[in-house]
PDB file of C-alpha atoms and ligand atoms in Angstrom:
ATOM      1  CA  MET U   9      14.228 104.954 218.136  1.00  0.00           C
ATOM      2  CA  ASP U  10      10.948 104.542 220.093  1.00  0.00           C
ATOM      3  CA  THR U  11      12.498 104.889 223.320  1.00  0.00           C
ATOM      4  CA  PRO U  12      11.988 107.970 225.827  1.00  0.00           C
ATOM      5  CA  SER U  13      14.842 110.158 226.485  1.00  0.00           C
ATOM      6  CA  HIS U  14      15.763 111.974 229.527  1.00  0.00           C
ATOM      7  CA  LEU U  15      17.260 115.479 229.189  1.00  0.00           C
ATOM      8  CA  SER U  16      19.234 116.988 231.846  1.00  0.00           C
ATOM      9  CA  VAL U  17      19.956 120.660 231.012  1.00  0.00           C
ATOM     10  CA  ILE U  18      22.963 122.673 232.999  1.00  0.00           C
ATOM     11  CA  LEU U  19      22.254 126.358 232.881  1.00  0.00           C
ATOM     12  CA  ASP U  20      25.337 128.401 233.592  1.00  0.00           C
ATOM     13  CA  LEU U  21      24.248 131.592 235.112  1.00  0.00           C
ATOM     14  CA  SER U  22      27.013 133.768 235.609  1.00  0.00           C
ATOM     15  CA  PRO U  23      26.136 136.933 236.322  1.00  0.00           C
ATOM     16  CA  THR U  24      29.026 138.422 235.109  1.00  0.00           C
ATOM     17  CA  GLN U  25      28.901 136.758 232.257  1.00  0.00           C
ATOM     18  CA  TRP U  26      25.409 137.317 231.276  1.00  0.00           C
ATOM     19  CA  ALA U  27      25.908 140.958 232.095  1.00  0.00           C
ATOM     20  CA  LEU U  28      28.932 141.028 229.665  1.00  0.00           C
ATOM     21  CA  SER U  29      27.067 138.817 226.862  1.00  0.00           C
ATOM     22  CA  ALA U  30      23.737 141.247 227.227  1.00  0.00           C
ATOM     23  CA  GLN U  31      26.153 144.310 226.325  1.00  0.00           C
ATOM     24  CA  SER U  32      28.247 142.519 223.450  1.00  0.00           C
ATOM     25  CA  THR U  33      27.951 143.723 220.521  1.00  0.00           C
ATOM     26  CA  ASN U  34      30.849 142.216 218.656  1.00  0.00           C
ATOM     27  CA  PRO U  35      29.784 139.557 218.246  1.00  0.00           C
ATOM     28  CA  PRO U  36      26.061 140.418 219.092  1.00  0.00           C
ATOM     29  CA  GLY U  37      25.026 138.518 222.584  1.00  0.00           C
ATOM     30  CA  ILE U  38      22.235 137.716 224.086  1.00  0.00           C
ATOM     31  CA  SER U  39      20.452 138.884 226.953  1.00  0.00           C
ATOM     32  CA  LEU U  40      19.629 136.333 230.007  1.00  0.00           C
ATOM     33  CA  GLU U  41      15.713 137.455 229.443  1.00  0.00           C
ATOM     34  CA  THR U  42      15.744 136.458 225.615  1.00  0.00           C
ATOM     35  CA  PHE U  43      17.748 133.414 226.586  1.00  0.00           C
ATOM     36  CA  LEU U  44      15.350 132.015 229.138  1.00  0.00           C
ATOM     37  CA  SER U  45      12.490 132.453 226.586  1.00  0.00           C
ATOM     38  CA  GLN U  46      13.960 130.646 224.070  1.00  0.00           C
ATOM     39  CA  LEU U  47      15.394 127.675 227.068  1.00  0.00           C
ATOM     40  CA  LEU U  48      11.745 127.351 227.727  1.00  0.00           C
ATOM     41  CA  ALA U  49      10.370 126.811 224.214  1.00  0.00           C
ATOM     42  CA  PHE U  50      13.293 124.047 223.608  1.00  0.00           C
ATOM     43  CA  LEU U  51      12.362 122.584 227.084  1.00  0.00           C
ATOM     44  CA  ASN U  52       8.799 122.896 226.123  1.00  0.00           C
ATOM     45  CA  ALA U  53       9.792 121.028 222.659  1.00  0.00           C
ATOM     46  CA  HIS U  54      11.589 118.021 224.761  1.00  0.00           C
ATOM     47  CA  ILE U  55       8.346 117.112 226.756  1.00  0.00           C
ATOM     48  CA  ALA U  56       6.349 117.758 223.678  1.00  0.00           C
ATOM     49  CA  CYS U  57       7.962 115.233 221.604  1.00  0.00           C
ATOM     50  CA  LYS U  58       6.987 112.048 223.598  1.00  0.00           C
ATOM     51  CA  ASP U  59       4.714 111.428 226.758  1.00  0.00           C
ATOM     52  CA  GLU U  60       7.650 109.653 228.607  1.00  0.00           C
ATOM     53  CA  ASN U  61      10.315 112.305 227.878  1.00  0.00           C
ATOM     54  CA  THR U  62      11.533 113.301 231.470  1.00  0.00           C
ATOM     55  CA  LEU U  63      13.519 116.310 231.789  1.00  0.00           C
ATOM     56  CA  ALA U  64      15.337 117.834 234.581  1.00  0.00           C
ATOM     57  CA  VAL U  65      17.224 121.512 234.905  1.00  0.00           C
ATOM     58  CA  PHE U  66      20.265 122.450 237.012  1.00  0.00           C
ATOM     59  CA  GLY U  67      21.369 125.820 237.597  1.00  0.00           C
ATOM     60  CA  ALA U  68      25.103 126.624 238.043  1.00  0.00           C
ATOM     61  CA  LEU U  69      25.579 129.967 240.441  1.00  0.00           C
ATOM     62  CA  PRO U  70      28.546 131.101 241.482  1.00  0.00           C
ATOM     63  CA  GLY U  71      29.476 128.759 244.189  1.00  0.00           C
ATOM     64  CA  GLU U  72      26.555 126.919 244.015  1.00  0.00           C
ATOM     65  CA  SER U  73      24.759 124.034 242.154  1.00  0.00           C
ATOM     66  CA  VAL U  74      20.712 123.829 242.270  1.00  0.00           C
ATOM     67  CA  LEU U  75      18.072 121.778 241.040  1.00  0.00           C
ATOM     68  CA  LEU U  76      15.532 124.190 239.375  1.00  0.00           C
ATOM     69  CA  TYR U  77      13.285 121.625 237.851  1.00  0.00           C
ATOM     70  CA  SER U  78      12.575 117.989 237.446  1.00  0.00           C
ATOM     71  CA  SER U  79       9.771 115.912 235.677  1.00  0.00           C
ATOM     72  CA  THR U  80       9.968 113.620 238.802  1.00  0.00           C
ATOM     73  CA  GLY U  81       8.637 116.516 241.429  1.00  0.00           C
ATOM     74  CA  GLU U  82      11.206 117.465 243.545  1.00  0.00           C
ATOM     75  CA  VAL U  83      10.854 120.794 242.976  1.00  0.00           C
ATOM     76  CA  THR U  84       7.043 121.862 243.569  1.00  0.00           C
ATOM     77  CA  ALA U  85       5.259 123.922 241.060  1.00  0.00           C
ATOM     78  CA  SER U  86       3.019 126.452 242.772  1.00  0.00           C
ATOM     79  CA  ASP U  87      -0.356 126.254 240.992  1.00  0.00           C
ATOM     80  CA  ASP U  88      -1.806 129.219 241.937  1.00  0.00           C
ATOM     81  CA  GLY U  89      -2.323 130.945 238.676  1.00  0.00           C
ATOM     82  CA  PRO U  90      -5.544 131.053 236.768  1.00  0.00           C
ATOM     83  CA  THR U  91      -6.249 127.963 234.621  1.00  0.00           C
ATOM     84  CA  ASP U  92      -5.446 128.892 231.106  1.00  0.00           C
ATOM     85  CA  SER U  93      -7.682 127.232 228.940  1.00  0.00           C
ATOM     86  CA  ASN U  94      -5.349 127.822 225.825  1.00  0.00           C
ATOM     87  CA  THR U  95      -1.817 126.392 227.767  1.00  0.00           C
ATOM     88  CA  TYR U  96      -0.875 123.022 227.906  1.00  0.00           C
ATOM     89  CA  ARG U  97      -0.595 122.141 231.505  1.00  0.00           C
ATOM     90  CA  PRO U  98       2.770 120.358 231.220  1.00  0.00           C
ATOM     91  CA  PHE U  99       4.382 123.368 229.591  1.00  0.00           C
ATOM     92  CA  LYS U 100       2.764 125.806 231.900  1.00  0.00           C
ATOM     93  CA  THR U 101       3.994 123.789 235.027  1.00  0.00           C
ATOM     94  CA  LEU U 102       7.284 123.654 233.571  1.00  0.00           C
ATOM     95  CA  ASP U 103       7.512 126.910 232.891  1.00  0.00           C
ATOM     96  CA  ALA U 104       6.331 128.461 236.102  1.00  0.00           C
ATOM     97  CA  THR U 105       8.583 126.082 237.858  1.00  0.00           C
ATOM     98  CA  VAL U 106      11.889 127.211 235.982  1.00  0.00           C
ATOM     99  CA  MET U 107      11.288 130.509 236.515  1.00  0.00           C
ATOM    100  CA  LYS U 108      10.221 130.646 240.012  1.00  0.00           C
ATOM    101  CA  SER U 109      12.855 128.753 241.505  1.00  0.00           C
ATOM    102  CA  LEU U 110      15.223 130.828 238.945  1.00  0.00           C
ATOM    103  CA  ALA U 111      14.151 134.069 240.624  1.00  0.00           C
ATOM    104  CA  GLU U 112      14.337 132.860 244.279  1.00  0.00           C
ATOM    105  CA  ARG U 113      17.932 131.874 243.468  1.00  0.00           C
ATOM    106  CA  LEU U 114      19.262 134.994 241.924  1.00  0.00           C
ATOM    107  CA  GLU U 115      17.287 137.275 244.450  1.00  0.00           C
ATOM    108  CA  SER U 116      19.221 135.182 247.153  1.00  0.00           C
ATOM    109  CA  PHE U 117      22.178 135.570 245.461  1.00  0.00           C
ATOM    110  CA  GLY U 118      24.003 139.208 246.998  1.00  0.00           C
ATOM    111  CA  ASP U 119      26.023 141.108 244.925  1.00  0.00           C
ATOM    112  CA  ALA U 120      29.457 140.174 246.534  1.00  0.00           C
ATOM    113  CA  ALA U 121      32.543 141.967 245.517  1.00  0.00           C
ATOM    114  CA  GLU U 122      34.058 138.911 244.126  1.00  0.00           C
ATOM    115  CA  GLU U 123      32.429 136.224 242.421  1.00  0.00           C
ATOM    116  CA  ALA U 124      32.968 132.629 243.428  1.00  0.00           C
ATOM    117  CA  PRO U 125      33.664 130.111 240.606  1.00  0.00           C
ATOM    118  CA  ILE U 126      30.623 128.649 238.764  1.00  0.00           C
ATOM    119  CA  GLY U 127      28.974 125.170 239.880  1.00  0.00           C
ATOM    120  CA  ILE U 128      29.146 123.911 236.484  1.00  0.00           C
ATOM    121  CA  VAL U 129      31.134 120.530 237.860  1.00  0.00           C
ATOM    122  CA  GLY U 130      28.529 120.575 240.701  1.00  0.00           C
ATOM    123  CA  CYS U 131      25.499 120.643 238.293  1.00  0.00           C
ATOM    124  CA  MET U 132      27.402 117.985 236.104  1.00  0.00           C
ATOM    125  CA  THR U 133      27.763 115.550 238.912  1.00  0.00           C
ATOM    126  CA  LYS U 134      23.926 116.111 240.613  1.00  0.00           C
ATOM    127  CA  ALA U 135      22.717 115.513 236.736  1.00  0.00           C
ATOM    128  CA  LEU U 136      24.756 112.361 236.852  1.00  0.00           C
ATOM    129  CA  CYS U 137      23.465 111.166 240.110  1.00  0.00           C
ATOM    130  CA  TYR U 138      19.898 111.980 239.129  1.00  0.00           C
ATOM    131  CA  ILE U 139      20.343 110.076 235.574  1.00  0.00           C
ATOM    132  CA  ASN U 140      21.675 107.155 238.140  1.00  0.00           C
ATOM    133  CA  ARG U 141      18.983 107.121 239.962  1.00  0.00           C
ATOM    134  CA  ILE U 142      16.413 107.625 237.237  1.00  0.00           C
ATOM    135  CA  THR U 143      17.934 104.610 234.965  1.00  0.00           C
ATOM    136  CA  SER U 144      18.232 102.101 238.103  1.00  0.00           C
ATOM    137  CA  ASN U 145      14.912 102.851 238.933  1.00  0.00           C
ATOM    138  CA  THR U 146      13.800 101.524 235.598  1.00  0.00           C
ATOM    139  CA  THR U 147      16.109  98.484 235.392  1.00  0.00           C
ATOM    140  CA  ALA U 148      15.112  97.705 238.825  1.00  0.00           C
ATOM    141  CA  ALA U 149      11.423  97.736 237.944  1.00  0.00           C
ATOM    142  CA  GLY U 150      12.106  94.573 236.531  1.00  0.00           C
ATOM    143  CA  PRO U 151      12.513  92.685 233.106  1.00  0.00           C
ATOM    144  CA  ASN U 152       9.084  93.835 231.350  1.00  0.00           C
ATOM    145  CA  GLU U 153       7.834  92.455 227.903  1.00  0.00           C
ATOM    146  CA  ASP U 154      10.532  94.745 226.264  1.00  0.00           C
ATOM    147  CA  GLY U 155      13.823  93.119 227.910  1.00  0.00           C
ATOM    148  CA  PRO U 156      16.003  94.300 230.039  1.00  0.00           C
ATOM    149  CA  THR U 157      17.260  96.861 226.875  1.00  0.00           C
ATOM    150  CA  ALA U 158      14.300  98.864 227.026  1.00  0.00           C
ATOM    151  CA  SER U 159      15.284 101.974 229.100  1.00  0.00           C
ATOM    152  CA  ILE U 160      15.675 105.610 228.712  1.00  0.00           C
ATOM    153  CA  ASP U 161      18.135 107.473 226.511  1.00  0.00           C
ATOM    154  CA  PRO U 162      19.995 110.209 229.021  1.00  0.00           C
ATOM    155  CA  ARG U 163      21.748 113.053 227.996  1.00  0.00           C
ATOM    156  CA  ILE U 164      23.071 116.008 229.225  1.00  0.00           C
ATOM    157  CA  LEU U 165      22.915 119.063 227.647  1.00  0.00           C
ATOM    158  CA  VAL U 166      25.441 122.341 228.746  1.00  0.00           C
ATOM    159  CA  LEU U 167      24.743 125.553 228.037  1.00  0.00           C
ATOM    160  CA  SER U 168      28.215 127.323 228.778  1.00  0.00           C
ATOM    161  CA  VAL U 169      28.661 131.301 228.822  1.00  0.00           C
ATOM    162  CA  SER U 170      31.971 131.252 231.363  1.00  0.00           C
ATOM    163  CA  PRO U 171      35.086 130.566 230.429  1.00  0.00           C
ATOM    164  CA  ASP U 172      37.334 127.758 231.408  1.00  0.00           C
ATOM    165  CA  GLN U 173      38.446 127.338 235.165  1.00  0.00           C
ATOM    166  CA  SER U 174      41.758 125.083 235.132  1.00  0.00           C
ATOM    167  CA  SER U 175      41.173 124.008 238.810  1.00  0.00           C
ATOM    168  CA  THR U 176      37.674 122.272 237.623  1.00  0.00           C
ATOM    169  CA  TYR U 177      40.197 119.449 235.682  1.00  0.00           C
ATOM    170  CA  ILE U 178      39.982 116.786 237.808  1.00  0.00           C
ATOM    171  CA  PRO U 179      36.387 116.634 238.823  1.00  0.00           C
ATOM    172  CA  ILE U 180      35.303 117.328 235.286  1.00  0.00           C
ATOM    173  CA  MET U 181      37.453 114.391 233.785  1.00  0.00           C
ATOM    174  CA  ASN U 182      36.247 112.282 236.630  1.00  0.00           C
ATOM    175  CA  SER U 183      32.680 113.347 235.483  1.00  0.00           C
ATOM    176  CA  ILE U 184      33.386 112.532 231.849  1.00  0.00           C
ATOM    177  CA  PHE U 185      34.614 109.036 232.845  1.00  0.00           C
ATOM    178  CA  SER U 186      31.250 108.621 235.005  1.00  0.00           C
ATOM    179  CA  ALA U 187      29.055 109.959 232.391  1.00  0.00           C
ATOM    180  CA  GLN U 188      30.946 107.268 229.660  1.00  0.00           C
ATOM    181  CA  LYS U 189      29.997 104.547 231.781  1.00  0.00           C
ATOM    182  CA  LEU U 190      26.578 105.516 232.545  1.00  0.00           C
ATOM    183  CA  LYS U 191      26.447 105.598 228.721  1.00  0.00           C
ATOM    184  CA  VAL U 192      25.450 109.641 228.853  1.00  0.00           C
ATOM    185  CA  THR U 193      26.019 111.799 226.202  1.00  0.00           C
ATOM    186  CA  ILE U 194      27.204 115.457 226.994  1.00  0.00           C
ATOM    187  CA  ASP U 195      26.290 118.195 224.845  1.00  0.00           C
ATOM    188  CA  VAL U 196      27.650 121.208 224.779  1.00  0.00           C
ATOM    189  CA  CYS U 197      25.974 124.610 223.441  1.00  0.00           C
ATOM    190  CA  LYS U 198      28.810 127.683 224.181  1.00  0.00           C
ATOM    191  CA  ILE U 199      26.284 130.549 223.996  1.00  0.00           C
ATOM    192  CA  PHE U 200      28.832 133.438 224.267  1.00  0.00           C
ATOM    193  CA  GLY U 201      32.542 133.383 224.952  1.00  0.00           C
ATOM    194  CA  ALA U 202      35.626 131.352 224.126  1.00  0.00           C
ATOM    195  CA  ASP U 203      35.762 127.913 223.730  1.00  0.00           C
ATOM    196  CA  ASN U 204      35.894 125.824 226.416  1.00  0.00           C
ATOM    197  CA  VAL U 205      38.802 123.340 226.545  1.00  0.00           C
ATOM    198  CA  PHE U 206      37.040 120.689 228.984  1.00  0.00           C
ATOM    199  CA  LEU U 207      33.760 120.830 227.580  1.00  0.00           C
ATOM    200  CA  GLN U 208      34.893 120.244 224.243  1.00  0.00           C
ATOM    201  CA  GLN U 209      36.227 117.256 225.429  1.00  0.00           C
ATOM    202  CA  ALA U 210      33.394 116.063 227.593  1.00  0.00           C
ATOM    203  CA  ALA U 211      31.452 116.492 224.506  1.00  0.00           C
ATOM    204  CA  HIS U 212      34.308 114.424 222.333  1.00  0.00           C
ATOM    205  CA  LEU U 213      34.741 111.658 224.683  1.00  0.00           C
ATOM    206  CA  THR U 214      30.987 110.903 225.004  1.00  0.00           C
ATOM    207  CA  GLY U 215      29.926 111.405 221.379  1.00  0.00           C
ATOM    208  CA  GLY U 216      28.288 114.304 221.956  1.00  0.00           C
ATOM    209  CA  ALA U 217      28.087 117.618 219.934  1.00  0.00           C
ATOM    210  CA  TYR U 218      29.763 120.984 220.952  1.00  0.00           C
ATOM    211  CA  VAL U 219      28.197 123.693 219.258  1.00  0.00           C
ATOM    212  CA  GLN U 220      29.698 127.389 219.077  1.00  0.00           C
ATOM    213  CA  VAL U 221      26.362 130.129 218.911  1.00  0.00           C
ATOM    214  CA  ASP U 222      27.778 131.976 215.805  1.00  0.00           C
ATOM    215  CA  ARG U 223      24.493 133.740 215.914  1.00  0.00           C
ATOM    216  CA  THR U 224      22.321 134.429 218.931  1.00  0.00           C
ATOM    217  CA  ASP U 225      19.542 135.745 217.425  1.00  0.00           C
ATOM    218  CA  ALA U 226      19.153 132.330 216.094  1.00  0.00           C
ATOM    219  CA  LEU U 227      19.817 130.462 219.452  1.00  0.00           C
ATOM    220  CA  LEU U 228      16.543 128.313 219.458  1.00  0.00           C
ATOM    221  CA  GLN U 229      17.400 127.200 216.214  1.00  0.00           C
ATOM    222  CA  TYR U 230      20.444 125.967 217.043  1.00  0.00           C
ATOM    223  CA  MET U 231      18.725 124.193 219.858  1.00  0.00           C
ATOM    224  CA  MET U 232      16.082 122.318 218.121  1.00  0.00           C
ATOM    225  CA  MET U 233      18.223 121.145 214.987  1.00  0.00           C
ATOM    226  CA  SER U 234      21.142 120.048 217.274  1.00  0.00           C
ATOM    227  CA  PHE U 235      20.111 118.946 220.679  1.00  0.00           C
ATOM    228  CA  LEU U 236      16.240 117.988 220.343  1.00  0.00           C
ATOM    229  CA  PRO U 237      17.028 115.003 218.548  1.00  0.00           C
ATOM    230  CA  PRO U 238      18.345 111.991 221.228  1.00  0.00           C
ATOM    231  CA  PRO U 239      21.471 110.774 220.131  1.00  0.00           C
ATOM    232  CA  ALA U 240      20.045 107.551 218.646  1.00  0.00           C
ATOM    233  CA  ILE U 241      18.347 109.386 215.864  1.00  0.00           C
ATOM    234  CA  ARG U 242      21.934 111.639 215.303  1.00  0.00           C
ATOM    235  CA  GLN U 243      23.230 108.657 213.149  1.00  0.00           C
ATOM    236  CA  LEU U 244      20.460 109.733 210.123  1.00  0.00           C
ATOM    237  CA  ILE U 245      20.556 113.695 210.697  1.00  0.00           C
ATOM    238  CA  ALA U 246      23.711 115.896 210.185  1.00  0.00           C
ATOM    239  CA  VAL U 247      24.386 117.257 213.794  1.00  0.00           C
ATOM    240  CA  PRO U 248      27.417 119.903 213.737  1.00  0.00           C
ATOM    241  CA  THR U 249      30.664 117.799 214.852  1.00  0.00           C
ATOM    242  CA  GLN U 250      34.028 119.389 216.024  1.00  0.00           C
ATOM    243  CA  ASP U 251      36.957 119.462 213.358  1.00  0.00           C
ATOM    244  CA  ARG U 252      39.164 120.159 216.176  1.00  0.00           C
ATOM    245  CA  VAL U 253      39.022 119.227 219.591  1.00  0.00           C
ATOM    246  CA  ASP U 254      41.532 120.803 222.025  1.00  0.00           C
ATOM    247  CA  PHE U 255      42.860 118.418 224.051  1.00  0.00           C
ATOM    248  CA  ARG U 256      44.699 119.984 226.496  1.00  0.00           C
ATOM    249  CA  ALA U 257      45.180 119.188 230.041  1.00  0.00           C
ATOM    250  CA  ALA U 258      45.728 120.916 233.476  1.00  0.00           C
ATOM    251  CA  CYS U 259      48.841 120.167 235.429  1.00  0.00           C
ATOM    252  CA  PHE U 260      47.791 118.714 239.187  1.00  0.00           C
ATOM    253  CA  CYS U 261      50.695 120.457 241.032  1.00  0.00           C
ATOM    254  CA  HIS U 262      49.303 124.209 239.913  1.00  0.00           C
ATOM    255  CA  LYS U 263      45.972 123.926 237.746  1.00  0.00           C
ATOM    256  CA  ARG U 264      47.327 125.690 234.797  1.00  0.00           C
ATOM    257  CA  ILE U 265      45.966 124.279 231.367  1.00  0.00           C
ATOM    258  CA  VAL U 266      49.461 122.896 229.924  1.00  0.00           C
ATOM    259  CA  GLU U 267      50.385 122.280 226.100  1.00  0.00           C
ATOM    260  CA  ILE U 268      53.080 119.588 227.072  1.00  0.00           C
ATOM    261  CA  GLY U 269      52.283 117.701 230.275  1.00  0.00           C
ATOM    262  CA  PHE U 270      54.666 115.041 232.311  1.00  0.00           C
ATOM    263  CA  VAL U 271      52.661 112.345 232.913  1.00  0.00           C
ATOM    264  CA  CYS U 272      53.604 109.358 236.108  1.00  0.00           C
ATOM    265  CA  SER U 273      53.984 106.182 234.865  1.00  0.00           C
ATOM    266  CA  VAL U 274      52.406 104.746 237.667  1.00  0.00           C
ATOM    267  CA  CYS U 275      49.071 106.938 238.354  1.00  0.00           C
ATOM    268  CA  LEU U 276      48.749 108.716 235.343  1.00  0.00           C
ATOM    269  CA  SER U 277      48.776 112.201 237.144  1.00  0.00           C
ATOM    270  CA  ILE U 278      50.105 115.216 234.833  1.00  0.00           C
ATOM    271  CA  PHE U 279      52.671 117.831 235.627  1.00  0.00           C
ATOM    272  CA  CYS U 280      53.702 121.036 233.888  1.00  0.00           C
ATOM    273  CA  GLN U 281      57.437 119.941 234.822  1.00  0.00           C
ATOM    274  CA  PRO U 282      59.287 116.755 235.403  1.00  0.00           C
ATOM    275  CA  VAL U 283      59.353 115.982 239.177  1.00  0.00           C
ATOM    276  CA  PRO U 284      61.642 113.881 241.018  1.00  0.00           C
ATOM    277  CA  VAL U 285      58.547 111.961 243.250  1.00  0.00           C
ATOM    278  CA  CYS U 286      55.138 111.971 241.925  1.00  0.00           C
ATOM    279  CA  SER U 287      52.644 114.069 244.551  1.00  0.00           C
ATOM    280  CA  THR U 288      49.668 111.774 244.182  1.00  0.00           C
ATOM    281  CA  CYS U 289      51.100 108.217 244.354  1.00  0.00           C
ATOM    282  CA  ARG U 290      54.916 108.892 245.570  1.00  0.00           C
ATOM    283  CA  THR U 291      56.506 106.928 243.005  1.00  0.00           C
ATOM    284  CA  LYS U 292      60.000 108.392 242.915  1.00  0.00           C
ATOM    285  CA  PHE U 293      61.812 108.761 239.258  1.00  0.00           C
ATOM    286  CA  PRO U 294      65.261 107.901 238.340  1.00  0.00           C
ATOM    287  CA  ILE U 295      67.403 111.010 238.293  1.00  0.00           C
ATOM    288  CA  LYS U 296      69.014 110.103 235.023  1.00  0.00           C
ATOM    289  CA  THR U 297      65.062 110.501 233.476  1.00  0.00           C
ATOM    290  CA  LEU U 298      65.012 113.610 234.774  1.00  0.00           C
ATOM    291  CA  GLN U 299      68.000 114.936 233.185  1.00  0.00           C
ATOM    292  CA  ARG U 300      66.762 113.596 230.071  1.00  0.00           C
ATOM    293  CA  LEU U 301      63.211 115.181 230.545  1.00  0.00           C
ATOM    294  CA  ASN U 302      64.564 118.546 231.340  1.00  0.00           C
ATOM    295  CA  ALA U 303      67.348 118.609 228.601  1.00  0.00           C
ATOM    296  CA  SER U 304      63.956 117.559 225.954  1.00  0.00           C
ATOM    297  CA  ARG U 305      62.000 120.357 227.284  1.00  0.00           C
ATOM    298  CA  PRO U 306      61.748 123.136 224.807  1.00  0.00           C
ATOM    299  CA  PRO U 307      62.509 126.686 225.726  1.00  0.00           C
ATOM    300  CA  ALA U 308      59.579 128.621 227.355  1.00  0.00           C
ATOM    301  CA  ALA U 309      59.687 131.250 224.343  1.00  0.00           C
ATOM    302  CA  SER U 310      58.194 128.006 222.280  1.00  0.00           C
ATOM    303  CA  LEU U 311      55.688 126.512 224.768  1.00  0.00           C
ATOM    304  CA  SER U 312      52.963 128.619 223.013  1.00  0.00           C
ATOM    305  CA  SER U 313      52.699 126.856 219.790  1.00  0.00           C
ATOM    306  CA  ALA U 314      51.285 123.932 219.047  1.00  0.00           C
ATOM    307  CA  PRO U 315      48.268 123.071 220.796  1.00  0.00           C
ATOM    308  CA  GLY U 316      47.261 119.388 221.388  1.00  0.00           C
ATOM    309  CA  THR U 317      50.493 117.743 221.797  1.00  0.00           C
ATOM    310  CA  PRO U 318      49.966 114.871 223.482  1.00  0.00           C
ATOM    311  CA  ALA U 319      51.367 114.576 227.109  1.00  0.00           C
ATOM    312  CA  ARG U 320      54.755 112.758 227.798  1.00  0.00           C
ATOM    313  CA  PRO U 321      55.055 109.946 230.216  1.00  0.00           C
ATOM    314  CA  LEU U 322      57.901 110.616 232.637  1.00  0.00           C
ATOM    315  CA  ALA U 323      59.836 107.223 233.130  1.00  0.00           C
ATOM    316  CA  HIS U 324      58.835 105.740 229.904  1.00  0.00           C
ATOM    317  CA  ARG U 325      57.000 106.376 226.408  1.00  0.00           C
ATOM    318  CA  ASN U 326      53.741 104.476 225.904  1.00  0.00           C
ATOM    319  CA  GLY U 327      52.941 106.434 223.358  1.00  0.00           C
ATOM    320  CA  THR U 328      49.040 106.503 223.923  1.00  0.00           C
ATOM    321  CA  ALA U 329      47.276 109.990 224.031  1.00  0.00           C
ATOM    322  CA  THR U 330      44.767 108.476 226.210  1.00  0.00           C
ATOM    323  CA  PRO U 331      43.373 111.223 228.957  1.00  0.00           C
ATOM    324  CA  ALA U 332      44.913 110.642 232.376  1.00  0.00           C
ATOM    325  CA  THR U 333      42.812 109.222 235.053  1.00  0.00           C
ATOM    326  CA  PRO U 334      42.494 111.992 237.341  1.00  0.00           C
ATOM    327  CA  ARG U 335      41.962 111.246 241.020  1.00  0.00           C
ATOM    328  CA  PRO U 336      42.156 113.468 244.221  1.00  0.00           C
ATOM    329  CA  GLY U 337      45.770 114.797 244.922  1.00  0.00           C
TER     330      GLY U 337
HETATM  331 ZN1  LIG J 424      51.930 122.584 237.391  1.00  0.00          ZN
HETATM  332 ZN1  LIG J 425      52.121 108.517 240.133  1.00  0.00          ZN
END
């Protein structure tokens, strides 16, 4: 319970989605400005909880992902403002650094006609690399008196406003597997817009919380109650859990989210229709199997029902509903 905690926050900074959120009246949205002021209060609370707590803030912008702040000091804070005796210095450094790097990024971002896909996955992988570095640093420091178990308790919090991008299914799943291996919990706070299928799965598979914010005027309260306590303490408090997780996957061939998929029995690649040859591992399937699977497919009209249908293996049914192992196709 007394271990320090690392928090990597991923901010979804899609200009389009934030503009929509600010204009939204039903349900009432939240502007980026209000969001940032509440976010800074939350980040200050995290570093105030324990002196050894560490923090990294990543910004997901269209087509790129950037580190906006890290408590190990990769992003230098300008310390030119007048010293305020009423402000706790780490708070001031944090706030100034986040706002300054954010302003720089948003300024350099021109109003391109078409918005590139938002860099959530890039932020996730950078956050995992960052966590891997700081955790291996603490273990490399040698076995201290507390033993090798005394390490930081890392987690990632994704603050999302953008819809799913089905093209990012494979990198997101690979990030989830890395997070599971590193024992990193991924929490997701959906501030605006419809549910994210892949982020729901990320939270579910890493033991994190997925919270859809119903009242944006209480955003800070949501964050404080759900995401401030480190995962070790959450067994003792009631953090909102998901009563229903959308387990749909995206096919490797068209990157579409599918309800019924066909899984290669050799490499576990997912396809939206039975294929004679797996495009990933080049395994050939018997023509009899293809005919049988094609015959058993429901008509196209009924495909929209029954979300969360487990994917079917192509060559044989193994009955497991584990997610397929994505790998580059
Ligand atoms: Zn497909
Ligand atoms: Zn295959």
